[in-house]
Structures are given as structure tokens and as C-alpha cells.
Coordinates of C-alpha atoms (C1' of nucleotides) in Angstrom, one line a residue:
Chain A
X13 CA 87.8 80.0 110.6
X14 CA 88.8 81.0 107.0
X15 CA 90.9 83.9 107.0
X16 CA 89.6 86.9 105.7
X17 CA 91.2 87.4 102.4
X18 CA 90.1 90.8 101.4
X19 CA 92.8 92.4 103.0
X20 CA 95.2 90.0 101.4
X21 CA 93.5 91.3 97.7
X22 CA 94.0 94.6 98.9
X23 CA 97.5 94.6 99.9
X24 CA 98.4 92.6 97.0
X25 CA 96.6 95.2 94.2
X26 CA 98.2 98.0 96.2
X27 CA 101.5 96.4 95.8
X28 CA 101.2 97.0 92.1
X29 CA 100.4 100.7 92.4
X30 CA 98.8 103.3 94.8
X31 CA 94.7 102.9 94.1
X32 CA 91.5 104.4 95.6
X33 CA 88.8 102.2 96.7
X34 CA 87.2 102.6 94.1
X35 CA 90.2 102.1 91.7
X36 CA 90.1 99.1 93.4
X37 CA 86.9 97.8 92.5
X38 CA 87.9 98.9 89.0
X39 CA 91.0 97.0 89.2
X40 CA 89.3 93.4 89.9
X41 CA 86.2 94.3 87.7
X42 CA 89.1 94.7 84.6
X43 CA 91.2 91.9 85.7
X44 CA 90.6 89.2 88.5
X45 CA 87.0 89.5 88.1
X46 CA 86.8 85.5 87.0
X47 CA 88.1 84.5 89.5
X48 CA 87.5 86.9 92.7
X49 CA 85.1 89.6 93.6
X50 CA 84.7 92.1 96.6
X51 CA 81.6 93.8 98.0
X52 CA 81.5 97.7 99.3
X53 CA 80.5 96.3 102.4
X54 CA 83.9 94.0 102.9
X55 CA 86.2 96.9 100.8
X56 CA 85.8 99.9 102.7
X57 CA 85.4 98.7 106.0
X58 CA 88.7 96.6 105.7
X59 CA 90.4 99.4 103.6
X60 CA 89.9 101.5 107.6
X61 CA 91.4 98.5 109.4
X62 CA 94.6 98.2 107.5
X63 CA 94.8 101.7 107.7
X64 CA 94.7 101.6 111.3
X65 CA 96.9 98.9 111.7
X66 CA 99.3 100.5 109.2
X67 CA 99.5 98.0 107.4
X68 CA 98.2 100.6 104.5
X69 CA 98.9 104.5 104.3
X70 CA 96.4 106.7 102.8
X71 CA 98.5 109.1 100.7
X72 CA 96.8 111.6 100.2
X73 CA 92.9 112.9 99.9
X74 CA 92.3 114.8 96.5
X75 CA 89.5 117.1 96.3
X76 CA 87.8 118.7 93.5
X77 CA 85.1 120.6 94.8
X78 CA 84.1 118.2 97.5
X79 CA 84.4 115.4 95.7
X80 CA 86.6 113.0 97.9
X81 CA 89.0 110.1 96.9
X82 CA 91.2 108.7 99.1
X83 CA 94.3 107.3 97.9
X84 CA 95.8 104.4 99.9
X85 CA 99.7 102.4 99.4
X86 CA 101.2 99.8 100.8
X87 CA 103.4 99.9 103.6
X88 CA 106.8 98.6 104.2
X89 CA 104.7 96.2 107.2
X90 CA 102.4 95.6 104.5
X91 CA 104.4 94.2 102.0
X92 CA 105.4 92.0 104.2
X93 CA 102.3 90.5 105.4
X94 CA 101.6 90.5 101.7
X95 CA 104.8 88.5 101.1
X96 CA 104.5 85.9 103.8
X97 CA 101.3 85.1 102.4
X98 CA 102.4 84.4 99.1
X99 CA 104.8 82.2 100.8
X100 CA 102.6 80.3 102.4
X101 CA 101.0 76.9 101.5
X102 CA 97.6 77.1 100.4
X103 CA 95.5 74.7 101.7
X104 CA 93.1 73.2 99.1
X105 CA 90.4 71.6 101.2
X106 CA 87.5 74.5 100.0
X107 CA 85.5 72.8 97.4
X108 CA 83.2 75.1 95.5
X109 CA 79.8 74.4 95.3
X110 CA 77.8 73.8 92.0
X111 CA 74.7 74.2 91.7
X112 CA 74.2 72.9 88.4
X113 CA 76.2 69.7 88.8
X114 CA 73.8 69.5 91.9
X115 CA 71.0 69.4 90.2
X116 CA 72.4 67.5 87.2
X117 CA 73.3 65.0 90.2
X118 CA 69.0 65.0 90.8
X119 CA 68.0 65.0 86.8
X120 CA 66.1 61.3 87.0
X121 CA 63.1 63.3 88.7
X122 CA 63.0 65.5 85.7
X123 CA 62.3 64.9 82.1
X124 CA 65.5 64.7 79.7
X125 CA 64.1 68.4 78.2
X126 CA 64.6 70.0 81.4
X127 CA 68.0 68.6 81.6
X128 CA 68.9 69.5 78.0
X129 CA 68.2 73.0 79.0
X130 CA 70.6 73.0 82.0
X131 CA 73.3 72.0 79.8
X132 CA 72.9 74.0 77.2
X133 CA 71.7 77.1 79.5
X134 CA 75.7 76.7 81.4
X135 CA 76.8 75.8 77.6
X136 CA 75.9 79.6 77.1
X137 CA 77.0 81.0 80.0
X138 CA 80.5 79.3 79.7
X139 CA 81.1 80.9 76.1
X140 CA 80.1 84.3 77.6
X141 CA 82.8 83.7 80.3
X142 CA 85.3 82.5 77.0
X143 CA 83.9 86.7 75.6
X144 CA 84.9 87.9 79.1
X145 CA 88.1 86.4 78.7
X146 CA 88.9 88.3 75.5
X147 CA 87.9 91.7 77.1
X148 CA 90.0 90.7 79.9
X149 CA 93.2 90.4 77.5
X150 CA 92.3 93.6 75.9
X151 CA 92.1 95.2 79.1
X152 CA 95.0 94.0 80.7
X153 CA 97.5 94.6 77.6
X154 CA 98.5 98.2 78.8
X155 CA 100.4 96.6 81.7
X156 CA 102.1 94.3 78.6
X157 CA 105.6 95.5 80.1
X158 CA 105.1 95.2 83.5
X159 CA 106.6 92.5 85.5
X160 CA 103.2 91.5 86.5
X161 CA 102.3 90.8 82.9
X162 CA 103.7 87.1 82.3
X163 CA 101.4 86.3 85.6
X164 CA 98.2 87.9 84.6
X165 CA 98.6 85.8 81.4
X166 CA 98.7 82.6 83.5
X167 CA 95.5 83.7 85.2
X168 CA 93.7 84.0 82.2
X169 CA 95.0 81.1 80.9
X170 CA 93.7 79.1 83.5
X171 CA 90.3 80.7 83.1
X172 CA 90.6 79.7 79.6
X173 CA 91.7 75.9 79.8
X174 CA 88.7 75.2 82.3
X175 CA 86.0 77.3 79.9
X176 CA 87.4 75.5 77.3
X177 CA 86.8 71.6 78.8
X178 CA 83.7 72.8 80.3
X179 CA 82.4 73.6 76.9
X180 CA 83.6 69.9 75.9
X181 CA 81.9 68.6 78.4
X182 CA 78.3 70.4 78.1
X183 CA 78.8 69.2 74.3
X184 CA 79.2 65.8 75.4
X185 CA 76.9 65.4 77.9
X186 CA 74.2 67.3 75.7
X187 CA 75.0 64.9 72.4
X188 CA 74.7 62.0 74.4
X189 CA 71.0 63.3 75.7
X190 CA 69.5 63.7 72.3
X191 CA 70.9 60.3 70.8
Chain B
X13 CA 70.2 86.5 99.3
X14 CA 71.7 83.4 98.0
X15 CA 68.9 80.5 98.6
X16 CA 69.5 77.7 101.4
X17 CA 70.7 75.1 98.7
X18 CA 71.1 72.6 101.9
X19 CA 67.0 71.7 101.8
X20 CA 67.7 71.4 98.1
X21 CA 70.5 68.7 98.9
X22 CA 68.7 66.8 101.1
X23 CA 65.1 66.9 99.0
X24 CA 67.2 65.3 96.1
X25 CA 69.2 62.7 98.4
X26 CA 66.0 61.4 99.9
X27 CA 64.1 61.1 96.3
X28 CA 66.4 58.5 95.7
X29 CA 66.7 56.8 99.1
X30 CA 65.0 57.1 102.5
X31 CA 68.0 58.2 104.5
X32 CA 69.3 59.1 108.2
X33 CA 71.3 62.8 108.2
X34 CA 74.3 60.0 108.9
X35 CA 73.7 58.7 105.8
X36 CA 73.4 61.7 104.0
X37 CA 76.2 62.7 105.5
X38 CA 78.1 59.9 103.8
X39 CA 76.4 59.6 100.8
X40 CA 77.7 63.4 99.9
X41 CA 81.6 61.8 101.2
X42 CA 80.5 59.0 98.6
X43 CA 79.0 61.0 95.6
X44 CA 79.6 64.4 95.4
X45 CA 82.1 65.3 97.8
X46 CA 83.9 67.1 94.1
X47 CA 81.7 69.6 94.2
X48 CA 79.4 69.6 97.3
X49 CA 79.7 70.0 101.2
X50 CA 77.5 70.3 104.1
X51 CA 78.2 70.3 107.7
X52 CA 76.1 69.2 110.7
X53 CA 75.4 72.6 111.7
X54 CA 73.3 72.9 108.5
X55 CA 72.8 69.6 108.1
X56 CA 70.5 68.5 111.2
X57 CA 68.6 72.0 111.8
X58 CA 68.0 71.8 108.2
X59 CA 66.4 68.4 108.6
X60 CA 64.0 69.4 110.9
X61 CA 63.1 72.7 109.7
X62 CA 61.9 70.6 106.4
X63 CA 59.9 67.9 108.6
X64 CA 58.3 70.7 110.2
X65 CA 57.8 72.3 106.8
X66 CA 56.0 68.8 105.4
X67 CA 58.8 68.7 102.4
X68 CA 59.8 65.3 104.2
X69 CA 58.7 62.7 106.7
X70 CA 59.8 60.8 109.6
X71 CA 59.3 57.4 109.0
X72 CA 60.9 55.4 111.5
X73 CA 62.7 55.5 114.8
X74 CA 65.3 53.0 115.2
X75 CA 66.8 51.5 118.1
X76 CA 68.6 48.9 118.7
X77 CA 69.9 49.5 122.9
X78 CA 69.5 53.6 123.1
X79 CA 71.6 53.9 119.6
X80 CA 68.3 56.4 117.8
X81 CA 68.5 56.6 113.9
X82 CA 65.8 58.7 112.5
X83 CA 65.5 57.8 108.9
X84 CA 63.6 60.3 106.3
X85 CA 61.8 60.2 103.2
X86 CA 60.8 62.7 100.8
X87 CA 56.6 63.8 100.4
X88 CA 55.2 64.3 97.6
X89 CA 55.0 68.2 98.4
X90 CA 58.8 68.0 99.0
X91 CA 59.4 66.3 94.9
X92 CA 57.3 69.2 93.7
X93 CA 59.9 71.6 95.4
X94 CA 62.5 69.8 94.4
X95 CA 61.1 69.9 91.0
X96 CA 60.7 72.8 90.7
X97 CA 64.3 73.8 91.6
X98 CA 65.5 71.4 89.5
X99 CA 64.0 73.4 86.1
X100 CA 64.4 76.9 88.0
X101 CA 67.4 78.1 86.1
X102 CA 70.7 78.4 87.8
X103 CA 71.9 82.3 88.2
X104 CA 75.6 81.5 87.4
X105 CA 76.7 85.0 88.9
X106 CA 78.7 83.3 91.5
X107 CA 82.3 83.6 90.9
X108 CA 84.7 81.2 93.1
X109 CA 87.2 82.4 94.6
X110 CA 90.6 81.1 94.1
X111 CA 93.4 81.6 96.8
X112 CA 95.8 80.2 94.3
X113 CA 95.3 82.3 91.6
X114 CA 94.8 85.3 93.7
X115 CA 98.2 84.8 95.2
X116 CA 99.6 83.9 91.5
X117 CA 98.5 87.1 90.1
X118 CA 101.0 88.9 93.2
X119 CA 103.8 86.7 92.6
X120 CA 106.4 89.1 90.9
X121 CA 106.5 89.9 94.7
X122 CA 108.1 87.5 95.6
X123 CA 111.0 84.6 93.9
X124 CA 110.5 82.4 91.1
X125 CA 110.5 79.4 93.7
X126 CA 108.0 80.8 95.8
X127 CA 105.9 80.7 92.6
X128 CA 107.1 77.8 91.5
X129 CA 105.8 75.7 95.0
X130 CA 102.4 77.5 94.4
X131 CA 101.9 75.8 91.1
X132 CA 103.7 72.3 92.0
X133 CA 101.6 72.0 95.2
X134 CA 98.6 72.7 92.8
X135 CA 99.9 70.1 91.2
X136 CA 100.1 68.0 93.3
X137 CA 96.5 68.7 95.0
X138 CA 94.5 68.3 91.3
X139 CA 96.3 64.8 91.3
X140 CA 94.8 63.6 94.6
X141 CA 91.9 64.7 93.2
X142 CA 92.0 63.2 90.0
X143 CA 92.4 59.3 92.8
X144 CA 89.6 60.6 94.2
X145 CA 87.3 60.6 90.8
X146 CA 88.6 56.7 90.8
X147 CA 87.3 56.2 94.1
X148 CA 84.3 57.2 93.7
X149 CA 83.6 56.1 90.6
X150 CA 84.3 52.7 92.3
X151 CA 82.1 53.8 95.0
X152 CA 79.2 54.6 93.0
X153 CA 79.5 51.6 90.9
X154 CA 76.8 49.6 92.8
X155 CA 74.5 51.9 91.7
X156 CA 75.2 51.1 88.0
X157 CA 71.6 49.7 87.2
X158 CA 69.8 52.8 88.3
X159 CA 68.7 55.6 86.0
X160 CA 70.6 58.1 88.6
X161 CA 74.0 56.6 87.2
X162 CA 74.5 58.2 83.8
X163 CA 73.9 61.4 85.1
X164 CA 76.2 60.9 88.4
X165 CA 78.9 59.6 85.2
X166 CA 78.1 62.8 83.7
X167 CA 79.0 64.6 87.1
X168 CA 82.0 62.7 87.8
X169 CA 83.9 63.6 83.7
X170 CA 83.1 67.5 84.8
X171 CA 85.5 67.0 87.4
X172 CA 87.6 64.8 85.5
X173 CA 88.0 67.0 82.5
X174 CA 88.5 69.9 85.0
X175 CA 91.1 68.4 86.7
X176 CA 93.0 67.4 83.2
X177 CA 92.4 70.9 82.2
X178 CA 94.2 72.1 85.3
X179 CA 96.9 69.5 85.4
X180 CA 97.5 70.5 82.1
X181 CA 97.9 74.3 82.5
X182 CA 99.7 73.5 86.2
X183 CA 102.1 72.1 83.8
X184 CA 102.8 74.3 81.4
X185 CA 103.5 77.4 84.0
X186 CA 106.1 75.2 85.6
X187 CA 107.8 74.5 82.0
X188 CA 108.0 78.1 81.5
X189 CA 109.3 79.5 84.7
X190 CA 111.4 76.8 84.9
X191 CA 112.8 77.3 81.3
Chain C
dG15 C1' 67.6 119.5 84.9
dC16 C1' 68.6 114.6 84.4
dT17 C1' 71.2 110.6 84.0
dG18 C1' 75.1 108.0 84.8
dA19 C1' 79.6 107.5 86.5
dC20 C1' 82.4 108.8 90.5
dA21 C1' 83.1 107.9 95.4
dT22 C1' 82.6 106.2 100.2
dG23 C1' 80.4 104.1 103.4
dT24 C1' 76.8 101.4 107.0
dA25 C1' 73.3 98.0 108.7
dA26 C1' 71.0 93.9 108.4
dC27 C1' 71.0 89.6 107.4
dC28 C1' 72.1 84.9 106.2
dC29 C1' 74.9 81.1 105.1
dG30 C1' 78.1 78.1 106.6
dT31 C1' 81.9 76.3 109.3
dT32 C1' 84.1 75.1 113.7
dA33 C1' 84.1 73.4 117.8
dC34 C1' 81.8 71.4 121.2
dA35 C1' 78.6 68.2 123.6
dT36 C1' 76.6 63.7 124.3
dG37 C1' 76.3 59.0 124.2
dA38 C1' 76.0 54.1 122.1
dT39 C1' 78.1 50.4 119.6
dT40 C1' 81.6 47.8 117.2
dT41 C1' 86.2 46.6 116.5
dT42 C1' 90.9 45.8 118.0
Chain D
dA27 C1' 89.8 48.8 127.8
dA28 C1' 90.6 51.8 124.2
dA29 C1' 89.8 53.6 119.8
dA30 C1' 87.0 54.2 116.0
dT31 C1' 82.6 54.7 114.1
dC32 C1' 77.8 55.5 114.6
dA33 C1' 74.5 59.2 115.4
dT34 C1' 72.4 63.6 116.5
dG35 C1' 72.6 67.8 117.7
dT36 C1' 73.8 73.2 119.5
dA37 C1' 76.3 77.7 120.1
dA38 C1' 79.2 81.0 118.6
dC39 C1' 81.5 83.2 115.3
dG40 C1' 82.7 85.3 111.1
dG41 C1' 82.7 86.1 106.3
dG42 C1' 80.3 88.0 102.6
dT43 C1' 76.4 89.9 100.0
dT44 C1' 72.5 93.1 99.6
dA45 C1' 70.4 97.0 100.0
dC46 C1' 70.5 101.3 101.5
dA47 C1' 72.4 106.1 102.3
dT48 C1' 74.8 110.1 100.8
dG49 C1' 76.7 113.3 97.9
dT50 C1' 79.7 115.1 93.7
dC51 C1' 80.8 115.7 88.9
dA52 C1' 80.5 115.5 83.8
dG53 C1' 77.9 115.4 79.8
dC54 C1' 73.7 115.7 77.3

DNA sequence: GCTGACATGTAACCCGTTACATGATTTT
DNA sequence: AAAATCATGTAACGGGTTACATGTCAGC
């Protein structure tokens, strides 16, 4: 019965600044894309429930021509729903499945190339997620004198410190193979 | 349309043992609890979806009193689908979501302390994991003459070098908040 | 006139968990 | 006699993705 945390990612992006639904697909794409993502089909639906339980107020709808864009803020009920969540304890029992380890778990049924390719195959995807990281940074720098800044840095940080042992582990694991 | 990756589990569990969907049960608590989960709602409709699919067998009943254990075994249809997964290559699209560092990103919301208990609870969660690696390495030690193990090693330092990875950056956001 | 970004949304589907149901057997 | 573990399952629910639907606007 995981709580749905869309609206939690919502509230806490609008408590930054007033966005658009599709600012706020913009928003993660540039930012909290390693570590979060939301569908159209989750966004806009629950972008109409907050709104009716005002938890969210849409500002204001600009039109040019007929193209529509609804801008949505936080309320003051909001924020607070927002900040009680924050407050709260997380509970860590959500283990996140991988598929690779999975089948590393399996590899005696296949021969050591196929394995070698597995490693090396998330060797490469890890240093593309290292690249991400970097356009990240680049991205995120106009907010460097924001409040929010120091935190965004401890994100990406994180996202770093794991890509980084990752890689030292597909390296290991992939030298030991091929002695 | 993610793939059922439950068959998948089960397929490799059974090509290393005949088991009951008890067993497998604890045989994922014993292995690969880090980074795998199922639950009996997939877990037993699974298992007979792939008996009646031929990918694995019945081969006994038994009973000692009314207690029933149905153990399984793989076919040989169900190592070529398990094969065949295993050299598939894995899509790594799939980001995982982290409550944590959703809630991290949002903390100039709220007090230092408030942020401060997010990362020291962390803490304190990637420790219990880290005695957790020890147990089952212990657990899996009985296993140390198959040619499963060094891969299962292999499995067990990813999560061991993640969790050192995230101890060490758990640690470094408390020194500078707290500094 | 076409492509690609802008912009919002819906319907279907599936994966997976939770909670429940049932009953035997072993241990305390 | 109670509690824990063994053992297999089902029903309901909900979260989340995919794919589709619709239309505008800017630039080439």
C-alpha cells in the first residue's frame, strides 16, 4: 500500500517555483532524472487531484493563440503536507530489483563470454550515467545561489559515489573473468 | 511492458536445485534478498502458469500426514528460456526511485535537523545492511564448492561496495551540515 | 508544408504487494 | 496448549508505464 509519491514530487518542485506540467517534466528530466521519473499518465491526472483538494492552485492559464499552459503553485495546505513528509521517517524496506545482478546470480548456465558481455554491457551504461551526471551539473548551475543549491549538489553526489564503485566493481569482476 | 521477471527467477532457482515455492521463497531470504523480492501472490500463480507452460515439472508430491510439498524442477525447454534471457541484454532504462533523495532535494523546506535525521537514519539503514551482506555471506557459505559461488561473491561486493559508497557519502553530508 | 518541440490529457494493461484464508507440524 | 514455522494459495487493490489522442506554435 505504498503511497503514491507523485504528488509528494509535485508539491515539493512547486515549492521551488510556480511550473506547468510540462515545466515539470522538464524540471526532473534536467535534474532528478537519476534518480526519479514520472509518466503523463501519473502527472496530469494527479496535477487535477491536488488541485481539487487544494492542495495546489492553478494560477493562471496563458494563452497564445489557443495554445494552453496551465500554471500551478503551491498552497499554504500544500506546503504543509509537503513539510510533514519531509519530516517523516522513511522506511527503507523497498529493495530495488536488478536485473543484471539477477542474472549474474544465474551465469554458471552460460558460458563466461556471455557473462563478460553483461559486465562490460552495464560497464558502459554506468559511464554514460557518470556523462549524465556532468550535464546534470551543467544544468543545474543556474540555481548556483539558490538555497536549494547545496542539496542538489548532495544528490548528484550520491549519484556519483555509487557510478563510481559500480564502475570498480564491473572492472573487478570483469579482470577476474579473463584471468 | 516491463517483462514478468518472476518466471525468470524461478527458471534460474530451479537450474540449480529442484525446489518447493517454500523453498524458493527462502532461498531468495537466503541469497538475494539485496537486490531481489517476490511475494506469494506472484510467486505461486507464477509456478503454475510455468508447469502448465512445460518450462518446469512437477516431480513429486510429498506428504508426510496431509502436510503437501510440491517440489519442481526445471525442463530442458525451461534452461533454453532461461538461456536465452540470461544473454538477452538488460535495457537498463529503469531508474529507481529514491524516497530519500527525493525528499533531500526539498529539504531547504524544512530545518537542518530535519535533514540531518534523513541522512543519519540512512545511515543507520546502509549499516544493517552492510550485517546483512555478513549474514549471507555466511549463509551461502555451504555452497562454496559449486561453480554458482564466485558469481553469487561477485553479487554479494556489488552490494558491499554500494553500501561503502553510500556510507561514505551519508557521511560526508552530515560533516558538512553539521560544520 | 513539414518537422519537432510545446502542451495536456485518457484508457488499457500489467506488475506486484497486501491481506487474507487454510491447515499441518514442530517446538516450547 | 500455544506459538512458530511449514506450506500453498487467492482476491483486491493500486501504482505506474505505454500507447494513444489531440492540437498549437516556431522554424526551416
Amino acid at each position: 500500500m505504498e503511497k503514491q509519491k507523485t504528488k509528494l514530487v509535485i508539491l515539493g518542485l512547486l515549492s521551488i517555483e510556480p511550473l506547468s506540467g510540462y515545466d515539470i517534466k522538464k524540471f526532473i528530466a534536467r535534474s532528478i532524472r537519476h534518480f526519479w521519473s514520472e509518466s503523463n499518465g501519473q502527472l496530469y491526472p494527479t496535477l487535477n487531484t491536488l488541485l481539487s483538494n487544494k492542495l495546489i492552485a492553478l494560477d493562471r492559464i496563458e494563452q497564445k493563440g489557443k495554445k494552453v499552459s496551465h500554471l500551478y503553485s503551491i498552497t499554504e495546505e500544500g506546503r504543509s503536507v509537503l513539510e510533514r513528509w519531509l519530516a517523516e521517517k522513511t522506511e527503507g524496506k523497498k529493495i530495488h530489483r536488478d536485473e543484471d545482478l539477477l542474472k549474474l546470480f544465474f551465469c554458471k548456465n552460460v558460458s563466461p563470454d556471455v557473462c563478460l558481455e553483461l559486465l562490460r554491457s552495464r560497464e558502459k551504461r554506468v559511464q554514460e550515467k557518470l556523462e549524465e551526471f556532468q550535464e546534470i551539473q551543467e544544468d543545474i548551475k543556474k540555481y548556483s545561489d539558490s538555497p536549494h543549491y547545496r542539496f542538489w549538489i548532495f544528490n548528484l553526489k550520491n549519484g556519483l559515489y555509487q557510478a563510481e564503485a559500480e564502475l570498480r566493481w564491473c572492472r573487478e569482476c570483469i579482470r577476474e573473468l579473463t584471468q
